[in-house]
C-alpha cells in the first residue's frame, strides 16, 4: 500500500518525506485554505512547491462544477508539473471530465466517493484513483472500511485498474484496516502516520534496553 500525506502544509509534508515512507500528497480546497494560501497564482506556486519536495503523485483539486470549467482548470493544473493528478469531484460533469482527461492521458483522482456505485462510475470513466472518504462514512454511523472491502472486491472481479485511495483517515487504526482491506493507497494526516509508530511495550522495552546497556557501557 502506498502512503500519501493528506495536507497542504509544507512542514508536515517534509516531516513525512524525511521519514522515507512518502509516496505522494493529496490536497483539497479546505486543506489549501487552512494554510492561508490566497489567489490562484499563490495556489499554483504552492502545488509546484509540493511537487518539488516529493517525487510522487500530487493531487490538485478543481473548484469548478461544470464540464467546461473542470476541463479548463484541470488542463492548467496538469500543465504545472508531470506529477500532478487532477482531482475531480464525483458529480455528473466530473465523470464526463474524467473521461475527457483519460482520453487525453491526464491522470485523475475522483474525490468525494461515498458508495461503491460512485466508485464503479469513476473507474468506468478511467479515473486513475478513486477516493472513498472512510472517516466521513464512519461519521454517518456506517462502516467506512467495509466500503474499501466492497470496492476492492468489485474492482478485482471486474478487472478495473483504477487504484483505491482511502481518504478521510482519522487515526492509525484506519490505516491498518485499509491495508487489510486491500486499499492501493492510504492518504493520511501526519498524526495518523506517526500514530503507527506508537506502542507502550516498545517504549518500556527500549527504556529497559537502554538501562541495561549502562551496565556494560
Ligand atoms: O482526503 C480527503 C480528506 O481531506 C477529508 O478528510 O477528515 O475532512 O473527512 P476529513
CSV table of C-alpha atoms and ligand atoms in Angstrom, one decimal:
chain,number,residue,atom,x,y,z
A,1,UNK,CA,0.0,0.0,0.0
A,2,UNK,CA,1.3,3.4,-0.9
A,3,UNK,CA,1.4,6.2,1.7
A,4,UNK,CA,0.2,9.7,0.7
A,5,UNK,CA,0.0,12.6,3.1
A,6,UNK,CA,-3.3,14.5,3.2
A,7,UNK,CA,-2.2,18.1,3.8
A,8,UNK,CA,-1.0,21.3,2.1
A,9,UNK,CA,1.3,22.1,5.0
A,10,UNK,CA,4.9,22.1,3.7
A,11,UNK,CA,6.4,21.4,7.2
A,12,UNK,CA,4.3,18.3,7.6
A,13,UNK,CA,5.0,17.1,4.1
A,14,UNK,CA,8.7,17.5,4.8
A,15,UNK,CA,8.5,15.6,8.0
A,16,UNK,CA,6.7,12.6,6.4
A,17,UNK,CA,9.0,12.8,3.4
A,18,UNK,CA,12.1,12.7,5.7
A,19,UNK,CA,10.7,9.5,7.3
A,20,UNK,CA,11.3,7.9,3.9
A,21,UNK,CA,7.9,6.4,3.5
A,22,UNK,CA,6.0,9.0,1.5
A,23,UNK,CA,4.7,8.1,-2.0
A,24,UNK,CA,2.6,11.2,-2.7
A,25,UNK,CA,0.4,14.1,-1.5
A,26,UNK,CA,-3.3,14.9,-1.6
A,27,UNK,CA,-4.7,18.3,-1.1
A,28,UNK,CA,-8.2,19.8,-1.3
A,29,UNK,CA,-9.6,23.3,-1.1
A,30,UNK,CA,-10.2,23.0,2.6
A,31,UNK,CA,-6.6,22.0,3.2
A,32,UNK,CA,-5.3,24.8,1.0
A,33,UNK,CA,-7.4,27.4,2.8
A,34,UNK,CA,-6.1,26.1,6.1
A,35,UNK,CA,-2.6,27.1,5.0
A,36,UNK,CA,-3.8,30.7,4.3
A,37,UNK,CA,-2.9,30.5,0.6
A,38,UNK,CA,-4.8,33.2,-1.4
A,39,UNK,CA,-5.1,33.9,-5.1
A,40,UNK,CA,-4.7,31.5,-8.0
A,41,UNK,CA,-1.0,32.4,-8.5
A,42,UNK,CA,-0.1,31.5,-4.9
A,43,UNK,CA,-2.2,28.3,-5.2
A,44,UNK,CA,-0.3,27.3,-8.4
A,45,UNK,CA,3.1,28.1,-6.8
A,46,UNK,CA,2.1,26.0,-3.7
A,47,UNK,CA,1.4,23.0,-5.9
A,48,UNK,CA,4.7,23.4,-7.7
A,49,UNK,CA,6.5,23.7,-4.3
A,50,UNK,CA,4.9,20.4,-3.2
A,51,UNK,CA,5.8,18.7,-6.5
A,52,UNK,CA,9.4,19.8,-6.0
A,53,UNK,CA,9.5,18.3,-2.4
A,54,UNK,CA,8.0,14.9,-3.1
A,55,UNK,CA,8.7,12.6,-6.1
A,56,UNK,CA,5.2,11.0,-6.4
A,57,UNK,CA,1.7,11.8,-7.4
A,58,UNK,CA,0.3,15.1,-6.1
A,59,UNK,CA,-3.4,15.6,-6.3
A,60,UNK,CA,-4.6,19.1,-7.0
A,61,UNK,CA,-8.4,19.7,-6.9
A,62,UNK,CA,-10.5,21.7,-9.3
A,63,UNK,CA,-13.1,24.0,-7.9
A,64,UNK,CA,-15.4,24.3,-10.9
A,65,UNK,CA,-18.5,22.1,-11.1
A,66,UNK,CA,-19.4,22.4,-14.8
A,67,UNK,CA,-17.7,20.3,-17.5
A,68,UNK,CA,-16.0,23.3,-19.3
A,69,UNK,CA,-14.8,24.8,-16.1
A,70,UNK,CA,-13.4,21.5,-14.8
A,71,UNK,CA,-11.6,20.8,-18.1
A,72,UNK,CA,-10.2,24.3,-18.3
A,73,UNK,CA,-8.9,24.2,-14.7
A,74,UNK,CA,-7.7,20.6,-15.0
A,75,UNK,CA,-5.6,21.4,-18.1
A,76,UNK,CA,-3.9,24.3,-16.2
A,77,UNK,CA,-3.2,22.1,-13.2
A,78,UNK,CA,-1.9,19.2,-15.2
A,79,UNK,CA,0.5,21.5,-17.1
A,80,UNK,CA,2.1,22.7,-13.8
A,81,UNK,CA,4.2,19.5,-13.3
A,82,UNK,CA,4.3,16.0,-14.6
A,83,UNK,CA,3.3,14.6,-11.2
A,84,UNK,CA,0.1,16.5,-10.8
A,85,UNK,CA,-3.1,14.3,-10.7
A,86,UNK,CA,-6.2,16.3,-11.3
A,87,UNK,CA,-8.7,15.8,-8.5
A,88,UNK,CA,-12.3,15.9,-9.7
A,89,UNK,CA,-15.5,15.7,-7.6
A,90,UNK,CA,-17.9,12.8,-8.1
A,91,UNK,CA,-20.6,14.7,-9.9
A,92,UNK,CA,-22.1,14.2,-13.4
A,93,UNK,CA,-19.9,16.8,-15.1
A,94,UNK,CA,-17.0,15.4,-13.1
A,95,UNK,CA,-17.4,12.0,-14.5
A,96,UNK,CA,-17.6,13.4,-18.0
A,97,UNK,CA,-14.5,15.4,-17.4
A,98,UNK,CA,-12.6,12.4,-16.0
A,99,UNK,CA,-13.4,10.6,-19.3
A,100,UNK,CA,-12.1,13.6,-21.2
A,101,UNK,CA,-8.9,13.7,-19.2
A,102,UNK,CA,-8.4,9.9,-19.5
A,103,UNK,CA,-8.7,10.2,-23.3
A,104,UNK,CA,-6.0,13.0,-23.2
A,105,UNK,CA,-3.7,10.9,-21.0
A,106,UNK,CA,-4.2,13.2,-18.0
A,107,UNK,CA,-4.4,11.3,-14.7
A,108,UNK,CA,-7.3,11.9,-12.3
A,109,UNK,CA,-8.4,11.3,-8.7
A,110,UNK,CA,-12.1,11.1,-8.3
A,111,UNK,CA,-12.9,12.6,-4.9
A,112,UNK,CA,-15.9,12.6,-2.5
A,113,UNK,CA,-16.7,8.9,-3.1
A,114,UNK,CA,-19.1,7.5,-0.6
A,115,UNK,CA,-20.6,4.5,-2.3
A,116,UNK,CA,-19.5,1.5,-4.5
A,117,UNK,CA,-21.7,2.8,-7.3
A,118,UNK,CA,-19.8,6.1,-7.4
A,119,UNK,CA,-16.5,4.1,-7.5
A,120,UNK,CA,-17.7,2.0,-10.4
A,121,UNK,CA,-18.7,5.1,-12.4
A,122,UNK,CA,-15.4,6.8,-11.8
A,123,UNK,CA,-13.5,3.6,-12.8
A,124,UNK,CA,-15.6,3.2,-16.0
A,125,UNK,CA,-14.6,6.8,-16.9
A,126,UNK,CA,-11.0,5.8,-16.4
A,127,UNK,CA,-10.0,7.5,-13.2
A,128,UNK,CA,-6.5,6.8,-12.0
A,129,UNK,CA,-7.7,6.9,-8.4
A,130,UNK,CA,-11.0,6.8,-6.6
A,131,UNK,CA,-11.0,8.4,-3.1
A,132,UNK,CA,-13.6,6.9,-0.7
A,133,UNK,CA,-13.9,9.1,2.4
A,134,UNK,CA,-13.9,6.5,5.1
A,135,UNK,CA,-13.9,8.8,8.2
A,136,UNK,CA,-16.9,10.7,6.9
A,137,UNK,CA,-18.7,7.4,6.2
A,138,UNK,CA,-18.0,6.4,9.9
A,139,UNK,CA,-19.3,9.8,11.0
A,140,UNK,CA,-22.6,8.9,9.4
A,141,UNK,CA,-22.8,5.7,11.5
A,142,UNK,CA,-21.8,3.4,8.7
A,143,UNK,CA,-18.6,1.4,8.2
A,144,UNK,CA,-16.0,3.2,6.0
A,145,UNK,CA,-13.6,0.3,6.0
A,146,UNK,CA,-16.3,-2.0,4.7
A,147,UNK,CA,-16.7,0.3,1.7
A,148,UNK,CA,-13.0,-0.2,0.9
A,149,UNK,CA,-13.5,-4.0,1.1
A,150,UNK,CA,-16.6,-3.7,-1.2
A,151,UNK,CA,-14.8,-1.5,-3.8
A,152,UNK,CA,-11.8,-3.9,-3.7
A,153,UNK,CA,-14.0,-6.9,-4.4
A,154,UNK,CA,-15.7,-5.2,-7.3
A,155,UNK,CA,-12.6,-3.8,-8.9
A,156,UNK,CA,-10.9,-7.3,-8.7
A,157,UNK,CA,-13.9,-9.1,-10.1
A,158,UNK,CA,-14.3,-6.5,-12.9
A,159,UNK,CA,-10.6,-6.1,-13.6
A,160,UNK,CA,-10.7,-2.3,-13.1
A,161,UNK,CA,-7.2,-0.8,-13.0
A,162,UNK,CA,-8.3,2.3,-11.0
A,163,UNK,CA,-6.5,2.5,-7.7
A,164,UNK,CA,-8.4,2.7,-4.4
A,165,UNK,CA,-7.1,5.7,-2.5
A,166,UNK,CA,-8.6,5.5,1.0
A,167,UNK,CA,-9.1,9.1,2.3
A,168,UNK,CA,-10.6,10.9,5.3
A,169,UNK,CA,-8.3,8.9,7.5
A,170,UNK,CA,-8.7,9.8,11.1
A,171,UNK,CA,-6.3,7.5,13.1
A,172,UNK,CA,-3.6,4.8,12.8
A,173,UNK,CA,-6.2,2.0,13.1
A,174,UNK,CA,-7.9,3.3,9.9
A,175,UNK,CA,-4.5,2.9,8.1
A,176,UNK,CA,-4.1,-0.7,9.3
A,177,UNK,CA,-7.7,-1.6,8.4
A,178,UNK,CA,-7.3,0.0,4.9
A,179,UNK,CA,-4.1,-2.1,4.3
A,180,UNK,CA,-6.1,-5.2,5.4
A,181,UNK,CA,-9.0,-4.3,3.1
A,182,UNK,CA,-6.7,-4.0,0.1
A,183,UNK,CA,-6.5,-0.3,-0.5
A,184,UNK,CA,-3.8,0.6,-3.0
A,185,UNK,CA,-3.1,3.9,-1.3
A,186,UNK,CA,-3.9,5.5,2.0
A,187,UNK,CA,-3.8,9.3,2.3
A,188,UNK,CA,-3.3,10.3,5.9
A,189,UNK,CA,-2.8,13.3,8.2
A,190,UNK,CA,0.7,13.3,9.6
A,191,UNK,CA,-0.6,12.4,13.1
A,192,UNK,CA,-2.2,9.2,11.9
A,193,UNK,CA,1.1,8.2,10.2
A,194,UNK,CA,3.1,8.9,13.3
A,195,UNK,CA,0.4,7.0,15.3
A,196,UNK,CA,1.6,3.8,13.6
A,197,UNK,CA,5.0,4.2,15.5
A,198,UNK,CA,3.4,4.1,18.9
A,199,UNK,CA,3.3,1.1,21.3
A,200,UNK,CA,3.7,1.3,25.1
A,201,UNK,CA,5.7,-2.0,25.1
A,202,UNK,CA,8.1,-0.5,22.6
A,203,UNK,CA,8.7,2.5,24.9
A,204,UNK,CA,9.1,0.4,28.0
A,205,UNK,CA,11.2,-2.3,26.2
A,206,UNK,CA,13.5,0.4,24.9
A,207,UNK,CA,13.8,2.1,28.3
A,208,UNK,CA,14.8,-1.3,29.8
A,209,UNK,CA,17.4,-2.0,27.0
A,210,UNK,CA,19.0,1.5,27.5
A,211,UNK,CA,19.0,1.0,31.3
A,212,UNK,CA,20.7,-2.4,30.9
A,213,UNK,CA,23.2,-1.0,28.3
A,214,UNK,CA,24.6,1.2,31.1
A,215,UNK,CA,25.8,-2.0,32.8
A,216,UNK,CA,28.3,-2.8,30.1
A,217,UNK,CA,29.0,0.7,28.7
B,1,LIG,O1,-8.7,13.3,1.6
B,1,LIG,C1,-9.9,13.8,2.0
B,1,LIG,C2,-9.8,14.4,3.4
B,1,LIG,O2,-9.0,15.5,3.4
B,1,LIG,C3,-11.1,14.6,4.1
B,1,LIG,O3,-10.8,14.3,5.4
B,1,LIG,O4,-11.0,14.4,7.8
B,1,LIG,O5,-12.0,16.2,6.3
B,1,LIG,O6,-13.0,14.0,6.4
B,1,LIG,P1,-11.8,14.8,6.5
